[in-house]
Short mmCIF file of C-alpha atoms in Angstrom, two decimals:
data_model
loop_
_atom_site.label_atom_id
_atom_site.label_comp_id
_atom_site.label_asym_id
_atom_site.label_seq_id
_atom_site.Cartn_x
_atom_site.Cartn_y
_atom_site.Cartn_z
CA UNK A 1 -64.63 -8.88 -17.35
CA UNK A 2 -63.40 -7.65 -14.41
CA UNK A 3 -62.42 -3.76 -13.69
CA UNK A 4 -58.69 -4.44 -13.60
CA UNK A 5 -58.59 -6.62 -16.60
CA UNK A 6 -61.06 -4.23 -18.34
CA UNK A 7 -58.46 -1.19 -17.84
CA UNK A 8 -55.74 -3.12 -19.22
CA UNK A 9 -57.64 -3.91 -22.23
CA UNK A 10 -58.41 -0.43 -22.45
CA UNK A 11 -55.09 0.60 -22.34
CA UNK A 12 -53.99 -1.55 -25.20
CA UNK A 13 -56.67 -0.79 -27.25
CA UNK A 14 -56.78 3.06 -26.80
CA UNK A 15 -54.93 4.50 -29.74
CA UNK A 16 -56.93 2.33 -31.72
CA UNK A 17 -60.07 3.74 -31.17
CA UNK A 18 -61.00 5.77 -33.94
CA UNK A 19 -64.71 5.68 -33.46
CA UNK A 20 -67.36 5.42 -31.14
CA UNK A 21 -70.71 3.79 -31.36
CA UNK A 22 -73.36 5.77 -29.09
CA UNK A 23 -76.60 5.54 -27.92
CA UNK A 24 -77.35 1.86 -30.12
CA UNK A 25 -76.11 3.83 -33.08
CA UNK A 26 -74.01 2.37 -35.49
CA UNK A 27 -73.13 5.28 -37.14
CA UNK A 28 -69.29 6.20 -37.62
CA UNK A 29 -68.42 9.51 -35.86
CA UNK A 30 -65.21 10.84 -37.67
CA UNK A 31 -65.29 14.77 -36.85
CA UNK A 32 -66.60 16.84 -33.98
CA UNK A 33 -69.60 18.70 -34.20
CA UNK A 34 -67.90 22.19 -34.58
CA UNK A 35 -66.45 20.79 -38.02
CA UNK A 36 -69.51 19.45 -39.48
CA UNK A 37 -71.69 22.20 -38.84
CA UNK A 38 -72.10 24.92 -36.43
CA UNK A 39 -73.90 24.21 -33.01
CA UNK A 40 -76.73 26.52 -34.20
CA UNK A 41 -77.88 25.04 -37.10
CA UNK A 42 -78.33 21.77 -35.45
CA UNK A 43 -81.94 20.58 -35.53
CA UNK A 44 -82.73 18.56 -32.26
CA UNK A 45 -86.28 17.87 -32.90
CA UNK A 46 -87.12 14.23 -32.66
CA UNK A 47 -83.77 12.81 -31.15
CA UNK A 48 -83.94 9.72 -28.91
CA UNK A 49 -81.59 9.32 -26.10
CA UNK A 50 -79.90 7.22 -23.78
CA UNK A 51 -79.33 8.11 -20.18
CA UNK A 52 -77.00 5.66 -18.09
CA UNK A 53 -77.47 6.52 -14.25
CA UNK A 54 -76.45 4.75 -11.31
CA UNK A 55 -79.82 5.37 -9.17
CA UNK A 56 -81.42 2.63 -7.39
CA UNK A 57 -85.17 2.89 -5.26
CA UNK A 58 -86.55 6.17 -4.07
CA UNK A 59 -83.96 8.23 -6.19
CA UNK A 60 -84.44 6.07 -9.33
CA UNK A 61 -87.62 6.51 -8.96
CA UNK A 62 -87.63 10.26 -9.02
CA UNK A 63 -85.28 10.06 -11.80
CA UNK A 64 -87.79 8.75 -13.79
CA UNK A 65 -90.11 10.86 -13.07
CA UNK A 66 -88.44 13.88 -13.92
CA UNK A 67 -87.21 12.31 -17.39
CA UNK A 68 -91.02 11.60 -17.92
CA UNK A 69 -91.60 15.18 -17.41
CA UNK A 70 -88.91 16.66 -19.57
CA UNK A 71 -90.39 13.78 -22.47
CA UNK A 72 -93.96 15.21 -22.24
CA UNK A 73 -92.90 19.16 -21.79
CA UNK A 74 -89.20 20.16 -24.16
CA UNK A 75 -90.86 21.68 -27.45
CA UNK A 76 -88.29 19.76 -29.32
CA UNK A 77 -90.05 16.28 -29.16
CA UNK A 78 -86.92 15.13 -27.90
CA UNK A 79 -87.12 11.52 -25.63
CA UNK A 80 -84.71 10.49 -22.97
CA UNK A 81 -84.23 6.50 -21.79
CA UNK A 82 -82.98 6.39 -18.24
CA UNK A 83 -81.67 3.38 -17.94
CA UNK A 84 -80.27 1.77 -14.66
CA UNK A 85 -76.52 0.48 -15.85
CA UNK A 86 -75.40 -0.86 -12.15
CA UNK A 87 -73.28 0.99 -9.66
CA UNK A 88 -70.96 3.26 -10.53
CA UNK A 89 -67.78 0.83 -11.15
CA UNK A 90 -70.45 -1.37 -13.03
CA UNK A 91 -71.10 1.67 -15.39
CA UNK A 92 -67.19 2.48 -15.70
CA UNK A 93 -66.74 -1.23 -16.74
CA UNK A 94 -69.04 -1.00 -19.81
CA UNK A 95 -68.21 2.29 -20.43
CA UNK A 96 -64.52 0.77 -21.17
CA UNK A 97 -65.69 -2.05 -23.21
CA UNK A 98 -67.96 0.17 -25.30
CA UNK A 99 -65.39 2.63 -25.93
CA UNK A 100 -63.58 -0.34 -27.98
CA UNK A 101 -66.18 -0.75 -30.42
CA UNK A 102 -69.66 -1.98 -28.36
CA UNK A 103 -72.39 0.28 -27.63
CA UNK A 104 -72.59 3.36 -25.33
CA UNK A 105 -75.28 5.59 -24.31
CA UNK A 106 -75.65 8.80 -25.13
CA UNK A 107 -75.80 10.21 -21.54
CA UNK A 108 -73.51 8.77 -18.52
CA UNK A 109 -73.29 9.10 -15.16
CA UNK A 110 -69.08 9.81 -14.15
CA UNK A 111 -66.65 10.78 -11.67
CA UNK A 112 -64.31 13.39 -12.79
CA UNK A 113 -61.33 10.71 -13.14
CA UNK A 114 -63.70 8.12 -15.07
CA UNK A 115 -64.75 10.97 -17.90
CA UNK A 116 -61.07 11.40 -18.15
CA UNK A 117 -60.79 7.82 -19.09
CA UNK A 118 -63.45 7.70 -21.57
CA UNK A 119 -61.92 11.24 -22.88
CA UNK A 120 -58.96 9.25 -23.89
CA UNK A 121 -60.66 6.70 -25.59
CA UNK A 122 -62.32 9.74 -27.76
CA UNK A 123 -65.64 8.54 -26.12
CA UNK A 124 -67.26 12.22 -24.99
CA UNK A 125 -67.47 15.89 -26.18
CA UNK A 126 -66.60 19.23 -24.96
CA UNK A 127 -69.11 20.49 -23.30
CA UNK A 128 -67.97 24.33 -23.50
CA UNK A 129 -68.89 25.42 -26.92
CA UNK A 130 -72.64 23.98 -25.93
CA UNK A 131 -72.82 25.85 -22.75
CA UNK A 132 -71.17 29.06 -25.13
CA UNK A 133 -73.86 28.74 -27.93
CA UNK A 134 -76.26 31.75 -28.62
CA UNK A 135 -79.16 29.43 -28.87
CA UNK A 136 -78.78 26.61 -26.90
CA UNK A 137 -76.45 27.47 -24.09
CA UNK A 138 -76.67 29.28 -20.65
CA UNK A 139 -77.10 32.88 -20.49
CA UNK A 140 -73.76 34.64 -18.29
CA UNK A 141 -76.48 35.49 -15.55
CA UNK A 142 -77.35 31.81 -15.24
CA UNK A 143 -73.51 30.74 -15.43
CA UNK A 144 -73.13 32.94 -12.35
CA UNK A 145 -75.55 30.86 -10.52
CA UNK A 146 -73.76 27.78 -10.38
CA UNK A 147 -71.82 27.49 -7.99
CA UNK A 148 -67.81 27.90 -9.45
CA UNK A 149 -66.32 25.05 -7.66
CA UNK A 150 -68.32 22.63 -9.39
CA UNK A 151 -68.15 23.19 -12.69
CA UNK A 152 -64.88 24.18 -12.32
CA UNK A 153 -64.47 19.85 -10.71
CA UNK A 154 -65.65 18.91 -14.31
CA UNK A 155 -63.59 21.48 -16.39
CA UNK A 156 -60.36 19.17 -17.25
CA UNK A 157 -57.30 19.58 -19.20
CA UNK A 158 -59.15 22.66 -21.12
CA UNK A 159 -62.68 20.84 -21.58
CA UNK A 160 -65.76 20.68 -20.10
CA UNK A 161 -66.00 16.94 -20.11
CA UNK A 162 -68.48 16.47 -17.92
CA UNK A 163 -71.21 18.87 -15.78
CA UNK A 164 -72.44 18.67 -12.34
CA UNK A 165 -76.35 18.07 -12.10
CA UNK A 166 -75.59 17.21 -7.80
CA UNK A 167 -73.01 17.09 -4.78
CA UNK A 168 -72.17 16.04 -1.51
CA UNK A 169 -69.56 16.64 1.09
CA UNK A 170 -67.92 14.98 3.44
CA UNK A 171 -69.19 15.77 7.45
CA UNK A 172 -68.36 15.41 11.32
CA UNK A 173 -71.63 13.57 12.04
CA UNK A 174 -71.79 13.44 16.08
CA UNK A 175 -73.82 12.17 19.25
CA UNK A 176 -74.68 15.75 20.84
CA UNK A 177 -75.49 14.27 23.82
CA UNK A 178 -72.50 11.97 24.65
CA UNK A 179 -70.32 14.93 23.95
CA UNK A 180 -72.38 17.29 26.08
CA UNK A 181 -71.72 13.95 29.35
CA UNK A 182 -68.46 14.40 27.93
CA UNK A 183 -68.06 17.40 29.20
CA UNK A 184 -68.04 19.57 25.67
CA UNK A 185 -69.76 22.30 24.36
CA UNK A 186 -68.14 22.08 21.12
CA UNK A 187 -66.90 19.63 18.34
CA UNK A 188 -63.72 19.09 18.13
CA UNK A 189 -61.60 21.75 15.83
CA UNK A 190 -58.64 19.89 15.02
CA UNK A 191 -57.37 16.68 14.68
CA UNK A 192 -55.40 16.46 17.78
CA UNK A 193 -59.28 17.34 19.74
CA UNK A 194 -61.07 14.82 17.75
CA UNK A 195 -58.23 11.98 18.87
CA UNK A 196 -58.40 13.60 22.31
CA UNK A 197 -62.35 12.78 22.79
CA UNK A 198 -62.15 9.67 21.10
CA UNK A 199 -60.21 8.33 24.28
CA UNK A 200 -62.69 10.24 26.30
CA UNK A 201 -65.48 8.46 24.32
CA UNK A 202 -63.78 4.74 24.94
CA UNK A 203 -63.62 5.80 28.81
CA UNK A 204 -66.26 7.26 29.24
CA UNK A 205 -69.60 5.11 27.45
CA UNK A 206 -72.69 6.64 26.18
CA UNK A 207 -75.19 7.13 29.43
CA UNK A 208 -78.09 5.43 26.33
CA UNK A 209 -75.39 3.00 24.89
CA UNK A 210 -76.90 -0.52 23.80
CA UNK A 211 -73.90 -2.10 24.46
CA UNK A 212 -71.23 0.22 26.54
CA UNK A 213 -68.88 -2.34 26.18
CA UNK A 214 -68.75 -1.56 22.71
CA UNK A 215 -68.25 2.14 23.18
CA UNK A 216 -65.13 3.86 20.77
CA UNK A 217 -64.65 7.14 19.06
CA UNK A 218 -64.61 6.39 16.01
CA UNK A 219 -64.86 3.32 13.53
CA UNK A 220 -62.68 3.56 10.25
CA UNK A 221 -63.49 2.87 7.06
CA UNK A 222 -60.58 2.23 4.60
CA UNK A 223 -62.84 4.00 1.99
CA UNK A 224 -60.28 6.78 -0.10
CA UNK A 225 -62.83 9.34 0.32
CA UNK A 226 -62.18 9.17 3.85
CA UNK A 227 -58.73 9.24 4.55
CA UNK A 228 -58.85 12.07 1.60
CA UNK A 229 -60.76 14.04 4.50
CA UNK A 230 -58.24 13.48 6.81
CA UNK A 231 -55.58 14.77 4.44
CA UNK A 232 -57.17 18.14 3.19
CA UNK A 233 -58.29 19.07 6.18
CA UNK A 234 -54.58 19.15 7.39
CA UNK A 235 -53.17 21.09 4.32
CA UNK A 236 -52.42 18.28 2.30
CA UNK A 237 -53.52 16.57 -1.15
CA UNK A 238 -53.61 13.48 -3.05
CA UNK A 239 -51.73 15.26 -5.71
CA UNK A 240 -49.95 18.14 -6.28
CA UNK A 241 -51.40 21.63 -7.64
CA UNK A 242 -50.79 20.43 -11.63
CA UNK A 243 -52.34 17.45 -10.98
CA UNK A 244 -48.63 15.50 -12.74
CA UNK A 245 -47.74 13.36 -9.88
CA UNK A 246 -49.41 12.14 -6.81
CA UNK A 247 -48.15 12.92 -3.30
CA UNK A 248 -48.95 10.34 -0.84
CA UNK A 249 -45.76 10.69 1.38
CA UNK A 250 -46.14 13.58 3.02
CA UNK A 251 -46.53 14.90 6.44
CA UNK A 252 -50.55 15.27 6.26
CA UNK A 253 -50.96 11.68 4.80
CA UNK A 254 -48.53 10.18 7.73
CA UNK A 255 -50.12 12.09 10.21
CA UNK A 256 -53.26 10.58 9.48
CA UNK A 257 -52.55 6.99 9.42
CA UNK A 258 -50.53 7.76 12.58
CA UNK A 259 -53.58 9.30 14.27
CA UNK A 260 -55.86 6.07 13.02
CA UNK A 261 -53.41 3.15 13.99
CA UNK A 262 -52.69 4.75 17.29
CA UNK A 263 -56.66 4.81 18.49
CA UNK A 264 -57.39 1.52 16.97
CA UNK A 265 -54.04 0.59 19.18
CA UNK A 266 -55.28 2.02 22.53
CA UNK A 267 -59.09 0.78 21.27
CA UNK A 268 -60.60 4.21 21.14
CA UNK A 269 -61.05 3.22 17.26
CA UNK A 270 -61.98 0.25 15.16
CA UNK A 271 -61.91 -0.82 11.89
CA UNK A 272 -64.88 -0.82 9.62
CA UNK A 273 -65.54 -4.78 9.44
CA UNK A 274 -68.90 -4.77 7.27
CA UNK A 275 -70.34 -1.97 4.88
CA UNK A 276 -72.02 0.83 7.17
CA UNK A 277 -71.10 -0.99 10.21
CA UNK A 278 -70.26 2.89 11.37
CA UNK A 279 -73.74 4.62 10.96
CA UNK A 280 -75.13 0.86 13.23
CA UNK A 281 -72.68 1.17 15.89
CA UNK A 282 -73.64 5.18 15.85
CA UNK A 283 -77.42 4.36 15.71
CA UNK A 284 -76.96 2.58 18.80
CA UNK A 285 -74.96 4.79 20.96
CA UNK A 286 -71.79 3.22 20.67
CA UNK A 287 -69.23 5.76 18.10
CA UNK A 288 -68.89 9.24 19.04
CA UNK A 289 -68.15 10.21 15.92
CA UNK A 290 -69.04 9.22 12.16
CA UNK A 291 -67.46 10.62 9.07
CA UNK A 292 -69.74 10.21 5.89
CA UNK A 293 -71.66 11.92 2.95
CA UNK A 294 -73.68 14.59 3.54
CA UNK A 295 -76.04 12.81 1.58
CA UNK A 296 -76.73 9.84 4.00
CA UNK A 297 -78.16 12.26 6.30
CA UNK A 298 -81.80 10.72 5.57
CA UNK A 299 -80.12 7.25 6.02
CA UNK A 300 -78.41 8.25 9.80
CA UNK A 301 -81.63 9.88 10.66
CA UNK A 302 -83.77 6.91 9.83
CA UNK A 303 -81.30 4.54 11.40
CA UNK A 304 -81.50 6.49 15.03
CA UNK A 305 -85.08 6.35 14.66
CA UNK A 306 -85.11 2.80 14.47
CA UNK A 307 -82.53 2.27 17.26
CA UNK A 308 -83.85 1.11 20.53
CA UNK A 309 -82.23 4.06 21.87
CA UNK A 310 -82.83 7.83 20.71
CA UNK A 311 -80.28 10.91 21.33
CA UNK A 312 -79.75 14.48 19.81
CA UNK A 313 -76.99 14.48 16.70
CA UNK A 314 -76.04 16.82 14.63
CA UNK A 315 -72.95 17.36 11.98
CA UNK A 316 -70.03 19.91 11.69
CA UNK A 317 -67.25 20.24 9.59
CA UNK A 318 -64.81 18.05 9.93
CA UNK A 319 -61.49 19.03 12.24
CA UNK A 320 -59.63 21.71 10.29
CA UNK A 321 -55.52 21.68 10.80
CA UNK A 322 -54.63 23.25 7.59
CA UNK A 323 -54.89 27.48 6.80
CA UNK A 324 -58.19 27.86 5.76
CA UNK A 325 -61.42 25.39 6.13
CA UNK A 326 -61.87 23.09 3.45
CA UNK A 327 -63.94 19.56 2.94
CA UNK A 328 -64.16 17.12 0.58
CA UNK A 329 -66.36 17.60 -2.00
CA UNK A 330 -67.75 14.74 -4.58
CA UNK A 331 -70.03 13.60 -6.55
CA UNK A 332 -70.91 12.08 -10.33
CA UNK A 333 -71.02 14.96 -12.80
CA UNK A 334 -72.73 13.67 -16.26
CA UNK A 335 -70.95 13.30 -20.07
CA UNK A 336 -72.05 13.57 -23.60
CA UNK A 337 -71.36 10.17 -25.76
CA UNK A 338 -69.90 11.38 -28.78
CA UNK A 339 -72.54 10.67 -31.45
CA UNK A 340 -74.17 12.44 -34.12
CA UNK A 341 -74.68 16.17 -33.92
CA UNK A 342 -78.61 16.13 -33.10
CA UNK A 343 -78.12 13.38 -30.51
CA UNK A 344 -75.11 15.02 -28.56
CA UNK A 345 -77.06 18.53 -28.68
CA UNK A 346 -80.25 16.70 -27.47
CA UNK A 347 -78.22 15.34 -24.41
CA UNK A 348 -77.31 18.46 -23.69
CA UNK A 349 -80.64 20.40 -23.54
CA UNK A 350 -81.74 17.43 -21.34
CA UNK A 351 -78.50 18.70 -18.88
CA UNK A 352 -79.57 22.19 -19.08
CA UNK A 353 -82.61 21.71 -18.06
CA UNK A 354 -82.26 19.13 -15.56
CA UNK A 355 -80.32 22.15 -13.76
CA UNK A 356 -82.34 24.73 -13.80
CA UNK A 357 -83.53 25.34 -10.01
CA UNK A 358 -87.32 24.15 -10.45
CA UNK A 359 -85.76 20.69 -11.18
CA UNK A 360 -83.12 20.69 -9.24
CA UNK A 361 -85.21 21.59 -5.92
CA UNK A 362 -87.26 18.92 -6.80
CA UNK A 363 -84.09 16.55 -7.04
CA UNK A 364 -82.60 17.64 -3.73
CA UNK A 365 -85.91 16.42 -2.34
CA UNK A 366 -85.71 12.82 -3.44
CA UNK A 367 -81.62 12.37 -3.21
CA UNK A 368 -80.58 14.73 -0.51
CA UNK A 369 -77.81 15.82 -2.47
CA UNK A 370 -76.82 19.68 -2.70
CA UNK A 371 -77.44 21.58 -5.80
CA UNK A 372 -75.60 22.89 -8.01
CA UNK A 373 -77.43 26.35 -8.52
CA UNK A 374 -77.39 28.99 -5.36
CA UNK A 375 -81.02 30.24 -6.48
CA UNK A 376 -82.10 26.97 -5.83
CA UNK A 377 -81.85 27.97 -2.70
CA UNK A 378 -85.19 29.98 -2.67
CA UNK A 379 -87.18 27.11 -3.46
CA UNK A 380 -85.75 24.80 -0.64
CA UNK A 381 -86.88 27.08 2.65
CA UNK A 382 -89.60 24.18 3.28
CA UNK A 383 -87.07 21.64 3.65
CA UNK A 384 -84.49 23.06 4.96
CA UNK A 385 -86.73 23.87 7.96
CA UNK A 386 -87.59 20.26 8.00
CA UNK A 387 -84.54 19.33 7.36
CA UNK A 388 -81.95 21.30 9.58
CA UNK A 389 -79.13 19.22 9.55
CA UNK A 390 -79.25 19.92 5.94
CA UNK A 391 -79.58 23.39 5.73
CA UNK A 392 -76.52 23.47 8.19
CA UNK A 393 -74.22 21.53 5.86
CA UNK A 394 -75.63 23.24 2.72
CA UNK A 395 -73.81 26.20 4.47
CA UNK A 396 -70.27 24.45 3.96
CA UNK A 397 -70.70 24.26 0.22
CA UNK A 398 -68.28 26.77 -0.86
CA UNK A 399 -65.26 24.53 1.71
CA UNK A 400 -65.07 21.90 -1.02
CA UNK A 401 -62.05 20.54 -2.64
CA UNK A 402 -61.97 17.77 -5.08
CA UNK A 403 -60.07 14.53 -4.95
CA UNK A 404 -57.46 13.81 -8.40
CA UNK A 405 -59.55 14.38 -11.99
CA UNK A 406 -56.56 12.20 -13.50
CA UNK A 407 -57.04 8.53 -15.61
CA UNK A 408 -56.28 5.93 -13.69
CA UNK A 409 -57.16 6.85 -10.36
CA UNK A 410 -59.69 4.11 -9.50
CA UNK A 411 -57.12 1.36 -9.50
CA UNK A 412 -54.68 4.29 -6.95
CA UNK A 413 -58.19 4.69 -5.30
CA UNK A 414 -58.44 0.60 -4.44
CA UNK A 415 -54.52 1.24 -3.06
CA UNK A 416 -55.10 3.68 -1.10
CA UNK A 417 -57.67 1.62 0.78
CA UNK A 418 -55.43 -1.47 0.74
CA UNK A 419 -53.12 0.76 2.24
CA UNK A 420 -55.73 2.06 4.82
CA UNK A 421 -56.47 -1.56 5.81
CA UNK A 422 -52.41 -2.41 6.29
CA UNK A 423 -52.04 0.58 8.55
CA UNK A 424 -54.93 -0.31 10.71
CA UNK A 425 -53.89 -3.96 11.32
CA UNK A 426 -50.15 -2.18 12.68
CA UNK A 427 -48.16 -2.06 9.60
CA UNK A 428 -45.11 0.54 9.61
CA UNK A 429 -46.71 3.46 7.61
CA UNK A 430 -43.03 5.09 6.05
CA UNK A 431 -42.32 2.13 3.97
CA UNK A 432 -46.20 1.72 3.19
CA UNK A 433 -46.94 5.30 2.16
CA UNK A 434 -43.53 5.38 0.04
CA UNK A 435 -44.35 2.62 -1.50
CA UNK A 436 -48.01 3.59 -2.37
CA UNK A 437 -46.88 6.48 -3.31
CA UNK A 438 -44.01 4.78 -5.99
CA UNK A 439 -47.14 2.74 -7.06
CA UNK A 440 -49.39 5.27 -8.16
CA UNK A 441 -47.62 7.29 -10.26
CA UNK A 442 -46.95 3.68 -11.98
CA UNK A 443 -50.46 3.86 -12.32
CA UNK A 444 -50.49 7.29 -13.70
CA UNK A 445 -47.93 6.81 -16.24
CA UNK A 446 -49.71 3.68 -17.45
CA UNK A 447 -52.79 5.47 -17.74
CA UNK A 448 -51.01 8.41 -19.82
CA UNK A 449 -49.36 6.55 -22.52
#
């Protein structure tokens, strides 16, 4: 079933729901915990779980290593099943067809917006009286050491419905070199710069460039997450402060496209034809500029490496026209099934502990994604001295801002980036960005029947 067809279903069958089967369990779950007995007289001890992650090679593989770990060490017996479920609209897929009476796991990889789905469908828990409890929760010294953003990304309509074990941002990555021919010192600090020295960049090729025929500025990728950098970093947002009703007309969203459509016009920009087609073309000399997750850093570097030519890069924040410097932040948090009391407590200790900074350095280390505890901090000095260009972004963590935690917003998401594409082959953006806009809060009032 495809995602579209599944969310319809979903839809329909929502208010039905009345139950959820977790984890391979067939038992009925008809209260929350807090109304069948108190979080700490809950005995854990013995409880399998089910992990659904999205985590392929290197990171998978560290995954599994440290759910072997916390198997062999918790003093509750308890035993966690990663299981790899697909990529992340794979995982939002059976997440939807579970919630209507199939099986779920206990443990799930989700973006803010898909946990809000699932919420609906009375698939997860609340999270806050576990992280509250005398005995099993986190002390108010360790709540201070996560950073407030984060859990704050996961902390929707009132409840903790999901919890941050990672994130990454959104950077400037850039060819230090070519800017330095260039004639600059400095990346560029707005938007109106960056434009500026992508022209430069289609003039003026690369001195190492394979192909300087092939030179531009920038290649874009009708990707939300992008264009959602584009728009914060000018003042604007996807939706507005209550999170009610999107706001896709507006100055910073039509600014954008404008900037976009007119480089691909004069050819200082391209669109992204082929997945990653960006960090190639930058590999090889031929894109100034590259705007992608902080956590393909390893990927970029690797790539260069590679490339028959090699050059000094680096990345910045991303131009900044708005008040005060902000990025895009992301990343899947992780939610609680509901189940039965010793299950959904079990999937929590396995959270808590997955957090804590010993396991969490050791995570940054295999995924290259940030963590989500500052004292973690003290046990990456090693690699951030290996690793420079992340200890540079690290320093941007407390920038972020999130894209919309609302239901519904992968279908506005897909859109948005058919919207992205229309621009970039010349189509008159007022019409097209009134009209998205008139189309997702469609969405959104679908979604919040």
């Amino acid at each position: 079933m495809n995602r579209k067809k599944c969310e319809q279903v979903f839809l329909a069958a929502m208010i039905a729901v009345a139950a959820v089967k977790c984890g391979g369990s067939h038992e009925e779950v008809q209260q929350p915990v807090d109304q069948v007995l108190s979080l700490e007289s809950i005995e854990p001890s013995g409880s399998s779980i089910v992990f659904w992650y999205q985590h392929t090679q290197k990171r998978e593989e560290s995954m599994l290593e440290l759910i072997d770990v916390f198997n062999q060490t918790n003093a509750y017996g308890i035993h966690v099943r990663g299981e790899y479920a697909g990529r992340y609209g794979d995982i939002y897929n059976k997440m939807m067809v579970g919630l209507q009476g199939g099986e779920l796991p206990n443990l799930v990889v989700a973006y803010q917006n898909q946990a809000v789905a699932y919420n609906m469908g009375e698939g997860l828990i609340d999270l806050e009286p576990y992280m509250e409890s005398s005995k099993w929760g986190i002390s108010i010294e360790e709540r201070s050491d996560f950073i407030e953003s984060f859990l704050k990304q996961d902390f929707i309509d009132g409840k903790q419905l999901c919890f941050p074990p990672n994130r990454s941002l959104e950077l400037l990555y850039y060819n230090v070199d070519w800017l330095n021919q260039l004639g600059e010192k400095n990346t560029p600090t707005t938007w109106e710069d960056f434009a500026r020295l992508c022209r430069l960049a289609k003039s003026q090729p690369f001195h190492k460039a394979v192909d300087p025929n092939q030179s531009k500025g920038y290649l874009f990728e009708p990707e939300a997450s992008r264009l959602a950098t584009m728009v914060f970093t000018r003042g604007g947002d996807f939706m507005d402060p209550t999170q009610t009703v999107y706001t896709l007309n507006t100055p910073e969203m039509v600014n954008s496209l404008t900037m976009v459509k007119q480089l691909i016009k004069e050819g200082a920009a391209d669109l992204l034809s082929e997945p990653y087609e960006d960090q190639t073309e930058f590999a090889l000399g031929q894109n100034l500029f590259m705007i992608r997750s902080s956590s393909g850093l390893p990927f970029v570097e690797s790539a260069i490496k590679d490339a028959p030519t090699q050059f000094a890069w680096d990345v910045a924040l991303p131009p900044q026209d708005g008040h005060s410097a902000v990025l895009n932040a992301y990343g899947a948090s992780v939610s609680v099934c509901r189940s039965t009391p010793e299950k959904q407590l079990a999937a929590w200790l396995f959270i808590k502990w997955f957090t804590e900074p010993e396991q969490q350095a050791r995570w940054v280390k295999a995924s290259n994604y940030f963590p989500v505890r500052r004292s973690t901090e003290n046990q990456l000095a090693g690699y951030m001295a290996e690793n420079p260009r992340y200890g540079k972004a690290y320093g941007f963590i407390d920038y972020g801002k999130s894209e919309p935690a609302v239901p519904g917003y992968e279908p506005v998401r897909r859109r948005i980036e058919e919207v992205m594409v229309e621009v970039a082959q010349g189509g008159e953006i007022a019409p097209i960005v009134r009209r998205l806009e008139q189309d997702a809060n469609k969405i959104l009032d679908e979604f919040r029947l």
